[in-house]
Tab-separated table of C-alpha atoms in Angstrom:
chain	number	residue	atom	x	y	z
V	15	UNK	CA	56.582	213.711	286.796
V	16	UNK	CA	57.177	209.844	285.251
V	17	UNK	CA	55.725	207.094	286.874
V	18	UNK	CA	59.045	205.280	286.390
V	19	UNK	CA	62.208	205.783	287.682
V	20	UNK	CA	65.130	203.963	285.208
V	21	UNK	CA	68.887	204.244	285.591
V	22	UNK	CA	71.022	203.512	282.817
V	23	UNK	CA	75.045	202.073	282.948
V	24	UNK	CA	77.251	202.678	280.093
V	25	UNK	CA	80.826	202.385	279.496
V	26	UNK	CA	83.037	205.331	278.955
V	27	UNK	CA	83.306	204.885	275.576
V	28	UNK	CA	79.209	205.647	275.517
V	29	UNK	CA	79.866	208.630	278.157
V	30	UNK	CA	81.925	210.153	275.945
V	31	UNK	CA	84.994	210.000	278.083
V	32	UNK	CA	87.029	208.367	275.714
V	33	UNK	CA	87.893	205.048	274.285
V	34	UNK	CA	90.914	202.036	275.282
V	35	UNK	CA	92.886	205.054	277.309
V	36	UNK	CA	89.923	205.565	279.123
V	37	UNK	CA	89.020	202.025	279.705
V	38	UNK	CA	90.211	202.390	283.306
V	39	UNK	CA	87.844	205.148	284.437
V	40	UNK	CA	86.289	204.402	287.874
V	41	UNK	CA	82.453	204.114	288.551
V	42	UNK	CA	80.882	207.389	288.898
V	43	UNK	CA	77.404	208.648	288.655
V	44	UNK	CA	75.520	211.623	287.002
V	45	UNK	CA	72.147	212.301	287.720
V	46	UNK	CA	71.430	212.885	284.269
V	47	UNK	CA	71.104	211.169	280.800
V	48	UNK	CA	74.461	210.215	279.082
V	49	UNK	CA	74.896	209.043	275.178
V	50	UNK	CA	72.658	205.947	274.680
V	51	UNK	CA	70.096	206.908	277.203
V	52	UNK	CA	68.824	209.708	275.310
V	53	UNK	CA	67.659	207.148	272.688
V	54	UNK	CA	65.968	205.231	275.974
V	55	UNK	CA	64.590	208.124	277.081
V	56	UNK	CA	62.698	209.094	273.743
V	57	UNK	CA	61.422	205.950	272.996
V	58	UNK	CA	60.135	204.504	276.418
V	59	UNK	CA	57.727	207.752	276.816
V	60	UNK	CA	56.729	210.301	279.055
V	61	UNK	CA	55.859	207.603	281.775
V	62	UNK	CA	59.300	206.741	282.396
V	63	UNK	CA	62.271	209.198	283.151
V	64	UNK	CA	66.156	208.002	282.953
V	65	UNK	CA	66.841	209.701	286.450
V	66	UNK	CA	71.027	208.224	286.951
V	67	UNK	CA	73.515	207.182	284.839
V	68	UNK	CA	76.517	204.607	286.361
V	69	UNK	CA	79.473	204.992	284.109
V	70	UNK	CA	82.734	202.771	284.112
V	71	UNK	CA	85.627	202.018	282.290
V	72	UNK	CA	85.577	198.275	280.916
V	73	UNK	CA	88.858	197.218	281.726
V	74	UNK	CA	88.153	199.003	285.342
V	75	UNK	CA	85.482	197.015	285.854
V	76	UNK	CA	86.538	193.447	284.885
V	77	UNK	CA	90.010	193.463	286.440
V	78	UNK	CA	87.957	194.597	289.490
V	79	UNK	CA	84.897	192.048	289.349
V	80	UNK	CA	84.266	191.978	293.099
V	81	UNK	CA	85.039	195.201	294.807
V	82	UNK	CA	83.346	197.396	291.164
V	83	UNK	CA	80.263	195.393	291.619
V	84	UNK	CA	79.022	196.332	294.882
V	85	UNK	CA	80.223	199.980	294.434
V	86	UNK	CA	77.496	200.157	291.065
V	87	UNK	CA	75.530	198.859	292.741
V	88	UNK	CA	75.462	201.392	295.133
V	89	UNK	CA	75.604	204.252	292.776
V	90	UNK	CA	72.331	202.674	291.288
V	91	UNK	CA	70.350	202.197	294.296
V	92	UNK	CA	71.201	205.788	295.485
V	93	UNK	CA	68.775	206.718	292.466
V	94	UNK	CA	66.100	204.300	294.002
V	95	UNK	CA	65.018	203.271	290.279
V	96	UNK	CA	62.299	201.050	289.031
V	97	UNK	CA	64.441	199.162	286.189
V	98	UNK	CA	68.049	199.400	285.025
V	99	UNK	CA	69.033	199.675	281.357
V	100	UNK	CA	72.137	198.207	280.994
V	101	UNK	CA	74.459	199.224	277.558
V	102	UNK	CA	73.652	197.374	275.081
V	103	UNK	CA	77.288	196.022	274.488
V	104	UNK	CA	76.737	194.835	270.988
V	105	UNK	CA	79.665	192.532	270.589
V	106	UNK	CA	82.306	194.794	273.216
V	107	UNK	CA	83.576	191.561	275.195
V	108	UNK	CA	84.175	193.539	278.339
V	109	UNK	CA	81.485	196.018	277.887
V	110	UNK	CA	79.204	192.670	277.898
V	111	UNK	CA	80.768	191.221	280.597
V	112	UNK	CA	80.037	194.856	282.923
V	113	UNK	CA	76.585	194.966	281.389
V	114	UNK	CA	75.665	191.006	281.907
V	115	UNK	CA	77.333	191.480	285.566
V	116	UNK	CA	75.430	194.557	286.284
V	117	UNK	CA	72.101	193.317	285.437
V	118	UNK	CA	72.233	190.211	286.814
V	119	UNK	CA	73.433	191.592	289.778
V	120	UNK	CA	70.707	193.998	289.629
V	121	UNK	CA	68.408	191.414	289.661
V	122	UNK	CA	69.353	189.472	292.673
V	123	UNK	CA	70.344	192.441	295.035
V	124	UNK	CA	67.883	194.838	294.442
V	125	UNK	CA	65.030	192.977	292.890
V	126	UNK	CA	64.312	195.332	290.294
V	127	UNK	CA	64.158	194.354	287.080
V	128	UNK	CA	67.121	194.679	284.842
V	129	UNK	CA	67.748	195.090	280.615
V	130	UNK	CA	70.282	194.327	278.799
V	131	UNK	CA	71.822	194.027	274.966
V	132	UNK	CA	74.285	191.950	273.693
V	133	UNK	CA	75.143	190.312	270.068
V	134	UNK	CA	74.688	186.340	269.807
V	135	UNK	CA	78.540	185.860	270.539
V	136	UNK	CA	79.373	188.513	273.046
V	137	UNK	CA	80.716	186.026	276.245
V	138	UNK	CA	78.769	187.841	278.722
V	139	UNK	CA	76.245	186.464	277.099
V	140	UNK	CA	76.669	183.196	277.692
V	141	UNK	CA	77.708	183.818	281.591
V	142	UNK	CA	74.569	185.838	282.371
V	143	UNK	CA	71.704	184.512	280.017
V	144	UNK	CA	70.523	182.478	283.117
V	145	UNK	CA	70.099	185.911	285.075
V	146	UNK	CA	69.653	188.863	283.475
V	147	UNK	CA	67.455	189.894	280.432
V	148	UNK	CA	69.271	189.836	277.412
V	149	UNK	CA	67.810	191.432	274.191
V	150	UNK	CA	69.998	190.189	271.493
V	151	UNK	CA	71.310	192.888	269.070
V	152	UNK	CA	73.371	193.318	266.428
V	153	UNK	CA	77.175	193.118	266.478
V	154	UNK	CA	77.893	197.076	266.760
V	155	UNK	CA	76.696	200.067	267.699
V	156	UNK	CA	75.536	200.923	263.708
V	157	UNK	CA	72.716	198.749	265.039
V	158	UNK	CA	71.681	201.084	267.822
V	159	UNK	CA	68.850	201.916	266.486
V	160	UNK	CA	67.404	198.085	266.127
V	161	UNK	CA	68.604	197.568	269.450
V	162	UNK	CA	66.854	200.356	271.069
V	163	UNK	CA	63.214	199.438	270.052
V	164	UNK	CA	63.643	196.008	270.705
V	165	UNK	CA	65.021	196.393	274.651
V	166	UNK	CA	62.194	199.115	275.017
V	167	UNK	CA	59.142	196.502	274.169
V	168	UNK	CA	60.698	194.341	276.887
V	169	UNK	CA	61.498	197.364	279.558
V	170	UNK	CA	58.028	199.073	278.993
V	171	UNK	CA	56.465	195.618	280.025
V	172	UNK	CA	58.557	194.633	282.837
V	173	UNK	CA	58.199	198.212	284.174
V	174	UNK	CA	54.432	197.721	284.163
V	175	UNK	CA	54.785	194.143	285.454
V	176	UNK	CA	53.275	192.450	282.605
V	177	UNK	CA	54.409	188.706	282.235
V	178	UNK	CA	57.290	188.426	279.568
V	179	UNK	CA	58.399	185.300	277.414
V	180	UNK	CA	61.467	184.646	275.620
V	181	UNK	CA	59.818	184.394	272.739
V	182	UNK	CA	57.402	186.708	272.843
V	183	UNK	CA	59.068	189.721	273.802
V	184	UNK	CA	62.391	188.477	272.236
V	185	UNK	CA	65.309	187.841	274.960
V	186	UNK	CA	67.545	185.049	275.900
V	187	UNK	CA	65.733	182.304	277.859
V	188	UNK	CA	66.556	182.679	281.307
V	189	UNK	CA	66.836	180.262	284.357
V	190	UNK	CA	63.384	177.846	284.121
V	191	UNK	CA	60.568	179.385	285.709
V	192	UNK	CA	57.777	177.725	287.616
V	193	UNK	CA	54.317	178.263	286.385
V	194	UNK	CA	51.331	176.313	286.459
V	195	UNK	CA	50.182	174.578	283.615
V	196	UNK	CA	46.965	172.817	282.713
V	197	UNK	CA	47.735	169.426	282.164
V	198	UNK	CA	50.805	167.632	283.989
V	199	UNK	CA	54.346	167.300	282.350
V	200	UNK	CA	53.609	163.468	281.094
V	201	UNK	CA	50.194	164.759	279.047
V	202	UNK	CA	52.230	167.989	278.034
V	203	UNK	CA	55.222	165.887	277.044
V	204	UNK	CA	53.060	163.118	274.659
V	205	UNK	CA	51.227	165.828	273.137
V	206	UNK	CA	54.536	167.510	271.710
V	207	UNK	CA	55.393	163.952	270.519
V	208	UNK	CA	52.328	163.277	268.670
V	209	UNK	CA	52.968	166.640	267.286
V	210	UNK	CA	56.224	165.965	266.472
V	211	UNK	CA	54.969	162.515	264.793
V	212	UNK	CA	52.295	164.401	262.715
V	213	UNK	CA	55.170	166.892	261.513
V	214	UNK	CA	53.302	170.018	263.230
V	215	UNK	CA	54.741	172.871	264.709
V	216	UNK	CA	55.161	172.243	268.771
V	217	UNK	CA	57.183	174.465	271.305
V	218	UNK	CA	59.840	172.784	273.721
V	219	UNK	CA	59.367	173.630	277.343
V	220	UNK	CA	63.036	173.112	277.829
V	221	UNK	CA	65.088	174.070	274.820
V	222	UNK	CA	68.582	172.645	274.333
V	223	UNK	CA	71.640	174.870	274.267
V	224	UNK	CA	72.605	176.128	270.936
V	225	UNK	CA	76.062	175.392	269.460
V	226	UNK	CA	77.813	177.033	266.590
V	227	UNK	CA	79.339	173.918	264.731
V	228	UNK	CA	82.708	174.303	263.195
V	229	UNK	CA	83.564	173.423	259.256
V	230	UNK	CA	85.586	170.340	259.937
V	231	UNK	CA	89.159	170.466	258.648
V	232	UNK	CA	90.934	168.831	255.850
V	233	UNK	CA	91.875	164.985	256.569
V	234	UNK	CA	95.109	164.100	257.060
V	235	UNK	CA	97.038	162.516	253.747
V	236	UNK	CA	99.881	161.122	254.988
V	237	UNK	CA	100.274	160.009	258.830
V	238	UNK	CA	103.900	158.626	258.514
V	239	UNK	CA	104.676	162.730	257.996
V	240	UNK	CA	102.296	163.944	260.504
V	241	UNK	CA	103.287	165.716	263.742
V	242	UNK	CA	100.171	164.550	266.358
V	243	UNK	CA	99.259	166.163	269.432
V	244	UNK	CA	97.433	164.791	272.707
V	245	UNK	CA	94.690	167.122	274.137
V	246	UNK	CA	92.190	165.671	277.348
V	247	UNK	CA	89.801	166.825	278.925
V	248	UNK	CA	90.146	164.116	281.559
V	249	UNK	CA	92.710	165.398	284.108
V	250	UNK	CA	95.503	163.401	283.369
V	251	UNK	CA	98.592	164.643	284.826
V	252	UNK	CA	102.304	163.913	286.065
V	253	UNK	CA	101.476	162.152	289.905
V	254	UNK	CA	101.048	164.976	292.861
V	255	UNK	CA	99.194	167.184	290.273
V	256	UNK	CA	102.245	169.905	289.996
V	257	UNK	CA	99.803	172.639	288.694
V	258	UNK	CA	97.148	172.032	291.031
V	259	UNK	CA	94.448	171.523	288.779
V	260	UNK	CA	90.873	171.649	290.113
V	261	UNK	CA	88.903	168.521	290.443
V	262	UNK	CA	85.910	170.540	289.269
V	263	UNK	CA	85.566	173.968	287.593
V	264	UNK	CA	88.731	173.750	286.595
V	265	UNK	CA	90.756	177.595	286.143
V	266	UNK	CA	93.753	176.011	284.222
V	267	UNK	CA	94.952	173.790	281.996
V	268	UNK	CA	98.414	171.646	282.285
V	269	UNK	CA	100.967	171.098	279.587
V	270	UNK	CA	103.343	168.227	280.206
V	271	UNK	CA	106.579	167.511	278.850
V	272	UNK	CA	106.791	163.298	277.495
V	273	UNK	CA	110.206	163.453	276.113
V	274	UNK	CA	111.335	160.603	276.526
V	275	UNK	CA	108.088	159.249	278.607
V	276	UNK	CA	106.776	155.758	276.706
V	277	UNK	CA	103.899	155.069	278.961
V	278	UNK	CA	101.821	157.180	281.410
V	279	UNK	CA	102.420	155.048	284.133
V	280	UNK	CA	100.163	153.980	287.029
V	281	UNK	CA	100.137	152.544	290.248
V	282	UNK	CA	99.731	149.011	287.570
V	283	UNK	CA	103.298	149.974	286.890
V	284	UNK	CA	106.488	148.240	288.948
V	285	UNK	CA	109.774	151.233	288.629
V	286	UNK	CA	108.069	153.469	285.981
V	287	UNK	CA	110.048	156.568	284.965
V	288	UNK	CA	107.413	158.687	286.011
V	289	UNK	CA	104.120	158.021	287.068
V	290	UNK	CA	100.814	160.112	286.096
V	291	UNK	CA	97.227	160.059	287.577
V	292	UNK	CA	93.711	161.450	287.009
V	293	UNK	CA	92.432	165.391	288.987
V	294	UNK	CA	89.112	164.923	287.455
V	295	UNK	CA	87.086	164.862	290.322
V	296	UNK	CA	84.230	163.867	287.800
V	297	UNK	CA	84.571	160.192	287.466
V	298	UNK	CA	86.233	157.021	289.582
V	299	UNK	CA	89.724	157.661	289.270
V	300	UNK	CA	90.898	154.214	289.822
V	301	UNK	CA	91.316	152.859	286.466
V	302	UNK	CA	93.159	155.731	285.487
V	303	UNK	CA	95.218	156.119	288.523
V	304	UNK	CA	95.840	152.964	287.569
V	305	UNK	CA	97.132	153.383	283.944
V	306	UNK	CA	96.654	156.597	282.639
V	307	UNK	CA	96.959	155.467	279.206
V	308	UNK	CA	93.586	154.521	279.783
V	309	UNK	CA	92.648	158.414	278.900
V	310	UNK	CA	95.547	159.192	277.222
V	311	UNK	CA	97.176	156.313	275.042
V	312	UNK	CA	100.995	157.722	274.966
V	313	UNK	CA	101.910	153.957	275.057
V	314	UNK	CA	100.155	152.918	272.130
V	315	UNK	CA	101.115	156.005	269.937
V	316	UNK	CA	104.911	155.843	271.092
V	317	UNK	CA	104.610	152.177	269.304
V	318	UNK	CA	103.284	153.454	266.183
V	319	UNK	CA	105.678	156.247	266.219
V	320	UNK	CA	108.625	153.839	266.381
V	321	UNK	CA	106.664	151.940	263.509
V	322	UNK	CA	106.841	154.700	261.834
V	323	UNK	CA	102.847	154.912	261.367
V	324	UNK	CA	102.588	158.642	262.623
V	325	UNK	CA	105.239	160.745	261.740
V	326	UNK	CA	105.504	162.014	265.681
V	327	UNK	CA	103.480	162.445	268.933
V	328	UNK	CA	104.035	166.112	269.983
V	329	UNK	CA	106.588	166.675	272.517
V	330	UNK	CA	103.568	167.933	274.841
V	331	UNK	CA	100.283	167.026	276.034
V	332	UNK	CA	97.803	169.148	277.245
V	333	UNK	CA	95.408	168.471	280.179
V	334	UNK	CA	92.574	169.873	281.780
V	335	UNK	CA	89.248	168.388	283.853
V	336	UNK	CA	86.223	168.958	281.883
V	337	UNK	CA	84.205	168.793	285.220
V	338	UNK	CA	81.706	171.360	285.589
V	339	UNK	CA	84.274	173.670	283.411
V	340	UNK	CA	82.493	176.615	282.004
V	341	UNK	CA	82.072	176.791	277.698
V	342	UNK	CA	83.577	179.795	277.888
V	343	UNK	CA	86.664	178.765	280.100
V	344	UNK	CA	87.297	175.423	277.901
V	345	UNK	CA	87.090	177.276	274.959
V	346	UNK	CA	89.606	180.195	276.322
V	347	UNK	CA	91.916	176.840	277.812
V	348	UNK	CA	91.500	175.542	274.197
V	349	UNK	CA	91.911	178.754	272.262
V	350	UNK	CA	95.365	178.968	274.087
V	351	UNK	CA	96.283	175.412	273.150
V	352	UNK	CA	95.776	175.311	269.655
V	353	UNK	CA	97.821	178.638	269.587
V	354	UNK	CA	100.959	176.517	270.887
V	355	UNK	CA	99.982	173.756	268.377
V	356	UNK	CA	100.356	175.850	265.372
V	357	UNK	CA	103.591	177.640	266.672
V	358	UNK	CA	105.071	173.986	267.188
V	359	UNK	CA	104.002	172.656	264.067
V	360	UNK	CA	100.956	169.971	264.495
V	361	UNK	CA	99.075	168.830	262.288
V	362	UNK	CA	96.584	166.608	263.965
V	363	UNK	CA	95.219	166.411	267.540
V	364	UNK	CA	93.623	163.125	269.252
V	365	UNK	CA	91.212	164.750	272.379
V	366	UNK	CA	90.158	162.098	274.549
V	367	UNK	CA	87.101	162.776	277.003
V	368	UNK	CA	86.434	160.986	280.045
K	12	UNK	CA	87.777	172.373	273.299
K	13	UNK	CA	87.743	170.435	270.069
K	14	UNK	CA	85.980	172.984	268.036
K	15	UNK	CA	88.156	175.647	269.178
K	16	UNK	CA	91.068	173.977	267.781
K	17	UNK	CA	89.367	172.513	264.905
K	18	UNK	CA	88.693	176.368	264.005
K	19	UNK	CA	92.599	176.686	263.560
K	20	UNK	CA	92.408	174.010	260.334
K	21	UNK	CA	94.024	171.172	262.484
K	22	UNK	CA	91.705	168.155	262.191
K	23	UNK	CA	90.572	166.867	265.951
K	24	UNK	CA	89.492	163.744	266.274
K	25	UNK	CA	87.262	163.535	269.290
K	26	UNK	CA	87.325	159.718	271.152
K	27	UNK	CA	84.923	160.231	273.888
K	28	UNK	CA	82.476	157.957	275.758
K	29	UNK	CA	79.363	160.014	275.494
K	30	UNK	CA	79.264	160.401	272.004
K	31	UNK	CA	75.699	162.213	272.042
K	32	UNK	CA	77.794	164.774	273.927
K	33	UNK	CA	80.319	165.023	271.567
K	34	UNK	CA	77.976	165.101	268.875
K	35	UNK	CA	76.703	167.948	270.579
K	36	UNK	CA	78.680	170.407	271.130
K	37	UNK	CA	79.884	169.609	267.542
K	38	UNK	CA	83.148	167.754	267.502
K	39	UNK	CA	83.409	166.768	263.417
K	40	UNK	CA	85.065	163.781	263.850
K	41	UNK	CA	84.281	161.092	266.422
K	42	UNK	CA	84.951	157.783	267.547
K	43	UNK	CA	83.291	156.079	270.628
K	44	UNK	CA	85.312	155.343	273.890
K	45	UNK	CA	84.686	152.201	276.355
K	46	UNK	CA	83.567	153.951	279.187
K	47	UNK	CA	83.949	157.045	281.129
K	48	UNK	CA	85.850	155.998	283.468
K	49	UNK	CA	88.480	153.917	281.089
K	50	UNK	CA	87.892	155.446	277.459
K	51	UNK	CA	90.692	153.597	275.991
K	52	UNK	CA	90.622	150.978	278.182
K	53	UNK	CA	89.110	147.871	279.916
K	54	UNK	CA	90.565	147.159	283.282
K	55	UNK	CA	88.687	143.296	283.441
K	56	UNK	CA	91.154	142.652	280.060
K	57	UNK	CA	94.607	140.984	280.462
K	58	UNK	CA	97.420	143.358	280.534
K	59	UNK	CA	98.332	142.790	276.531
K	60	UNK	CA	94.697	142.521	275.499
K	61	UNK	CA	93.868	146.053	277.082
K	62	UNK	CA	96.844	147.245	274.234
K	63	UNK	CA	95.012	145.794	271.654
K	64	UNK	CA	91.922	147.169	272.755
K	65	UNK	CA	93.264	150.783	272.864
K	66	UNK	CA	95.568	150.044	269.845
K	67	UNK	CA	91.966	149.508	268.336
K	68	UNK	CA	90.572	152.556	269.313
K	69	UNK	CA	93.574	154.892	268.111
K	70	UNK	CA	93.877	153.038	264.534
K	71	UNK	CA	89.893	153.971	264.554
K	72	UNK	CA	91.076	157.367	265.332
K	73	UNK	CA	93.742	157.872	262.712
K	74	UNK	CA	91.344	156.386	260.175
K	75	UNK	CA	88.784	159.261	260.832
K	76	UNK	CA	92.085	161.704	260.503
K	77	UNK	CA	92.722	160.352	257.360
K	78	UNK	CA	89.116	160.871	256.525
K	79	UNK	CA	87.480	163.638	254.317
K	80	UNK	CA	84.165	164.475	256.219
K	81	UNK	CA	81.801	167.206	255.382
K	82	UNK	CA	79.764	167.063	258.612
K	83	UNK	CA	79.645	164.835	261.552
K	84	UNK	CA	80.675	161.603	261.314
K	85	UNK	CA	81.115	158.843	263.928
K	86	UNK	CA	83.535	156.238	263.325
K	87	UNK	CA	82.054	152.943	264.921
């Protein structure tokens, strides 16, 4: 008999089941090895057995976050296992969402170790690189048989309780981790410097988030003819907040009609035509409770549209606090936005950040 | 936010306080704000002066519109 117990969750595109049709399967369990697993199974050794597999359908499982979750989880602790292999999901958005939920969950409720595989630019990625283990992989399941290898190194170790590092045993760095070092943080910190200085190869203790850059776009070659938009991260919207947008974390994003609207009034305003304030819960909202075209500059652009300068401010602003917001959720609020801006014809967009 | 519509081919010009944010999370074009709290604006200024301030800050902003850039650029 193995030494290790594993259980394995999979989609039910991996179970076989079927693919979008399907995506609404339920959980269920087999006490068996399903698809992927078999791979698993082969390559982690006699040692360790796949004993369970937790199938569910994507879409199932993220339009049911909260009440799928504990239900998996249950369906994997009835094996009692020693690790949980999660996909990989390669770059399925939902399928990395369940897997990155699953593990981290995993993790946290039954403190067992948890595995999982996702491509560089699958969101649940992202979401749950601070809990679970994420071996990244390629962007489709042609790649299986990279993936498989790589998540095994990683299992194999954790299974034996063998201290892993990101780099090392090649995952996504999770949350920090306290250890204890040699030297104190000032001596660690001017040794990396004089490293630095002497151009040799040092190793952050705390790297910074990576961001993929974007090509910036063409200039703009004739303003009097351009169409401009106002985007803001800095809450500004019509007084009483009409769409209730969070002060922090916001789940939403406003867009505000300024026909007509030469100013975004304050309370610095006497008999304004409509007055606008600040639900960023980030930052004193005085100033911009005061005069909102402190964030947003309506007045000033209204001027150099009657000037003919700029061709014309966009009908529509769009609004949203940048407090605490998620990546993922700003770029989803933004992905939206500029979707609108094509459709109406803009050409250039002035975001102002608070 | 200003990548994701960047992405789309319409040029964003980014006027934000913390520019090393900005700079970042890899807005293209950029051009420092007063401060957080006020970007475009400076509450201890005179009513007409504040204007010019923030008229200042949004020709800086059409100038880096009107700008060819090939990789980050802050307009001071």
């Amino acid at each position: 008999m193995a030494t290790f117990k594993v259980v394995h969750y999979i989609n039910q595109f991996y179970a076989g089941i079927g693919g979008e049709e399907k995506a609404d399967t339920k959980p269920f369990k087999e006490a068996k090895v399903i698809g992927p697993g078999m791979a698993f199974n082969k390559a982690l050794g006699e040692d360790v057995e796949i004993v369970g597999t937790v199938v569910c359908g994507d879409s199932y499982f993220n339009e049911n976050m909260e009440t799928v979750l504990p239900e998996v989880l249950e369906m994997i602790r009835s094996f009692e296992p020693d690790l949980v292999i999660a996909g990989p999901a390669f770059n399925a958005g939902r399928y990395g969402m369940a897997c990155g939920a699953v593990t981290a969950a995993v993790i946290r409720e039954l403190d067992i170790p948890a595995v999982t595989g996702m491509y560089e630019e699958n969101p649940g990625l992202d979401i749950y690189k601070k809990d679970a283990y994420i071996v990244p992989v390629g962007n489709s399941a042609a790649t299986m048989r990279k993936a498989v290898p790589a998540m095994t190194k990683l299992i194999t170790k954790l299974l034996h309780n063998e201290p892993v590092d990101p780099v090392v045993d090649g995952y996504v760095v999770r949350h920090r981790k306290n250890f204890v070092a040699e030297f104190r943080g000032a001596r660690r910190a001017a040794d990396m410097l004089v490293k630095k200085l002497n151009n040799e190869a040092f190793q952050t203790e705390y790297p910074m988030p990576e961001f993929d850059n974007v090509d910036p776009s063409p200039a703009i070659k004739d303003l009097s003819q351009t169409k401009i938009a106002l985007v803001t991260s800095g809450g500004i919207v019509p007084k009483g907040n009409p769409d209730h947008i969070e002060s922090s974390s916001a789940s939403k994003y406003g867009k505000y009609d300024i026909d007509g609207i030469d100013t975004l009034a304050g309370t610095n305003y006497p008999d304004a035509k409509a007055y606008y304030e600040t639900a960023h819960g980030g930052y004193d909202p005085m100033y911009a409770n005061q005069d909102s075209n402190r964030v947003l500059p309506v007045d000033v652009l209204r001027d150099m549209e009657a000037s003919g300068k700029i061709g014309e401010l966009h009908r529509y602003f769009y609004s949203t606090v940048g407090n605490g917001t998620s990546v993922a959720n700003a770029k989803k609020y933004a992905a939206a936005i500029a979707k609108e801006l094509i459709a109406d014809g803009v050409q250039a967009v002035i975001l102002t950040s608070t | 936010m200003v990548k994701e519509i960047e992405k789309t081919g319409i040029p964003v010009v980014h006027i934000c306080t913390v520019v090393p944010i900005s700079l970042t999370v890899g807005a293209n074009r950029i051009v420092p704000a007063v401060a957080i709290p006020h970007p475009l604006g400076n509450p201890s200024l005179s009513f007409e002066d504040e204007k010019k301030l923030r008229e200042h800050i949004v020709e800086k902003a059409l100038e880096a519109l009107t700008t060819e850039v090939d990789s980050q650029t802050v307009f001071e």
